[in-house]
Each structure stands twice: as C-alpha cells, then as structure tokens.
C-alpha cells in the first residue's frame, strides 16, 4: 500500500495546489504501473485506507491517459534499460520495480513472486541443478521446446529454501522462460540495479543472484545442445530404419506367382524378405502340380517387419494371407516365419 500522506507532509506543498496535484498524479502513475505489470491480471482496482480517514478507491487507469512530469523523469532510465539486452518480460518487470518509490514495497513484491512460483519436481533437485555460491540452497533446470513460430525456446523451473532468494529465482524464471538462447545470453545482470532490487540485497545475495543468472544462461546452451543431439539421433534412427526397409525385388522370369507374392509382401515394409520356391521338393506329392502356368505350388517365407509388433503369431499369418489375397488359392502350401527386428 502507498501512504499518500508521506509525500504531502510539508505545509509548503499544501499551500501550492499545482505541486500537490502533480505529486498525487505521480503517485497514481507509479501505482498503476505496478498494479498493471506485477500484480495478477484479475486485480484491476485496489483500496487504500488512510489512517483515521475514509477509504479511497483507485480504479484502473490507462497510462496513456496520465500526462505528468513523472514521465519525463523516466526517459533517462528507459534509455538505460534499452541498453541492457533484456527480454520483453524482464524489461516490463524492471520498469515496474524501478517505479516503486519504497524499498519495503519492492521487498514485499519479491516475496509475493516467491509465493507464486510453481513448485519444482523433487527429482530435479539434484547436485547438477544446484546453483553454487548462494547463501540459500537454489536449484534451477530447463528444457528446450519448439514454440508456435517454430523457434527453439527455453523454459525454466527453479526453487530455493530461502524466501527472498526464491523471489529472485521467480523473477528470473518468469523473465527468461519462453525466450530463445540468443535472447537469454544478451541479458545484462546490471538490470537488477536499474530495478533498484539491489537495495534489498546483501552482497552475498547479490553474488548469489549473479550466479543464478550465469547458471541459467549455461543451462540454456546445454538444453539446446541436448535438443539438437536428440533430434539428430531421431533423424539418424529414422534414416537408418528407412534405409533398412526393402522396397524392390528382382523379378524372376517364368515365375509369375513368385513375382505377384513379392509385390504384395513389400507392402509390409520388411527389413528382411526371403521367399523361396520349394515346388521342386514336392514333385509327385498331392498338389505338386501347382499353378498351371508355372507349376509353382510350395513356398517358404521368411519376413521381418515392424508391422508385426504387438501381434500374435496367428494374427501375423492372417495379415500375410490377407495381403496375398487370391494368390493363396493358387498355391498348395506356404510356410511362414514372421518376426519383428527385436525377435531376430
């Protein structure tokens, strides 16, 4: 809460209506900026109770509607912020924090952000995710994902057993998540001074903050490298799998039944396909005459395909019969060995 009377305690200001109005408008500007940038979206108004006085309610006011000399005083600080290479979210929060005139209010805002930080999975609280050189225990980790625009962005999670330190990690998690590694690497840690947050930090906590940002930058690079490696491995696996698939066969003259069966079996995208005509081994047996045009009657099939994954032996045979269709009625016998790669 902002105590309006803290900046109106001089009699001289009471005697000068113009100065009084300007001071009040500056307070309203700072308050609206803070409420619109830092507090939850659903909070569009707030109530300030003056000591021993009636309540004063401030409705949500557009900054474009407020023209005071406070805007002129912010021009130089805006230039400083522009040179810090901040992400859009960090720039917004830096401006909001720097507009708060009271150190105690900034401190409370950090504690508020700490309470809003999403909990971190305990499985991620491991030594490799621990930030060194902090007075409190701090953990941070991230993942690299593709956003709607096809860019690879980094999303962070973090936690700390110290409430103020947790507020700092919450500030960084919120400010850096959803950004590209290039954006994250450009962030100048001096923004913490421009935001006036350093006024609430001891030298030890300030060093801890610098370590947090450094670790998060390093984590972003590691996540991107890991993501690239995973994609390369997936591409290589897919390429390898595709290269193993048999797509053609050499036709045999005067063996129409064999050629017809091979065309059908290629639909299973096999990595191994051996179809052997054993008709000559059954000469003189019933059905050995086979198909009238070529005398093909008995075949032995060995096929390996991922299409059989999760299927029982009978179901695999039924699938092959279905693919061969009318061809099955033209031969006397078909011996089948149908497996997946894992079963070979």
XYZ file of N, CA and C in Angstrom, residues 1 11 57 73 86 101 167 224 271 275 277 298 318:
39
model
N 0.846 -1.213 0.000
C 0.000 0.000 0.000
C 0.866 1.242 0.000
N 4.029 21.756 4.714
C 2.988 22.786 4.591
C 3.084 23.534 3.267
N -10.733 4.729 -3.218
C -10.657 3.651 -4.205
C -10.131 4.203 -5.519
N 10.771 12.196 -16.123
C 11.841 11.701 -15.265
C 12.223 10.274 -15.580
N 17.490 -6.812 -22.409
C 16.513 -7.576 -21.631
C 15.472 -8.244 -22.523
N 8.644 3.602 -5.385
C 9.498 4.537 -4.643
C 10.006 3.996 -3.316
N 12.279 -15.492 -4.390
C 11.705 -14.394 -5.153
C 12.586 -13.999 -6.323
N 19.745 -26.610 -25.406
C 19.691 -26.526 -26.861
C 20.575 -27.600 -27.485
N 12.298 -55.460 -43.404
C 13.751 -55.276 -43.415
C 14.437 -56.564 -43.899
N 11.595 -65.175 -50.003
C 10.528 -66.049 -50.475
C 11.153 -67.081 -51.408
N 10.889 -70.620 -53.582
C 10.008 -71.579 -54.258
C 10.568 -72.990 -54.038
N 4.625 -74.758 -53.772
C 5.049 -74.689 -52.380
C 6.087 -73.563 -52.196
N -2.366 -64.299 -40.508
C -3.611 -63.828 -41.103
C -3.399 -62.551 -41.909
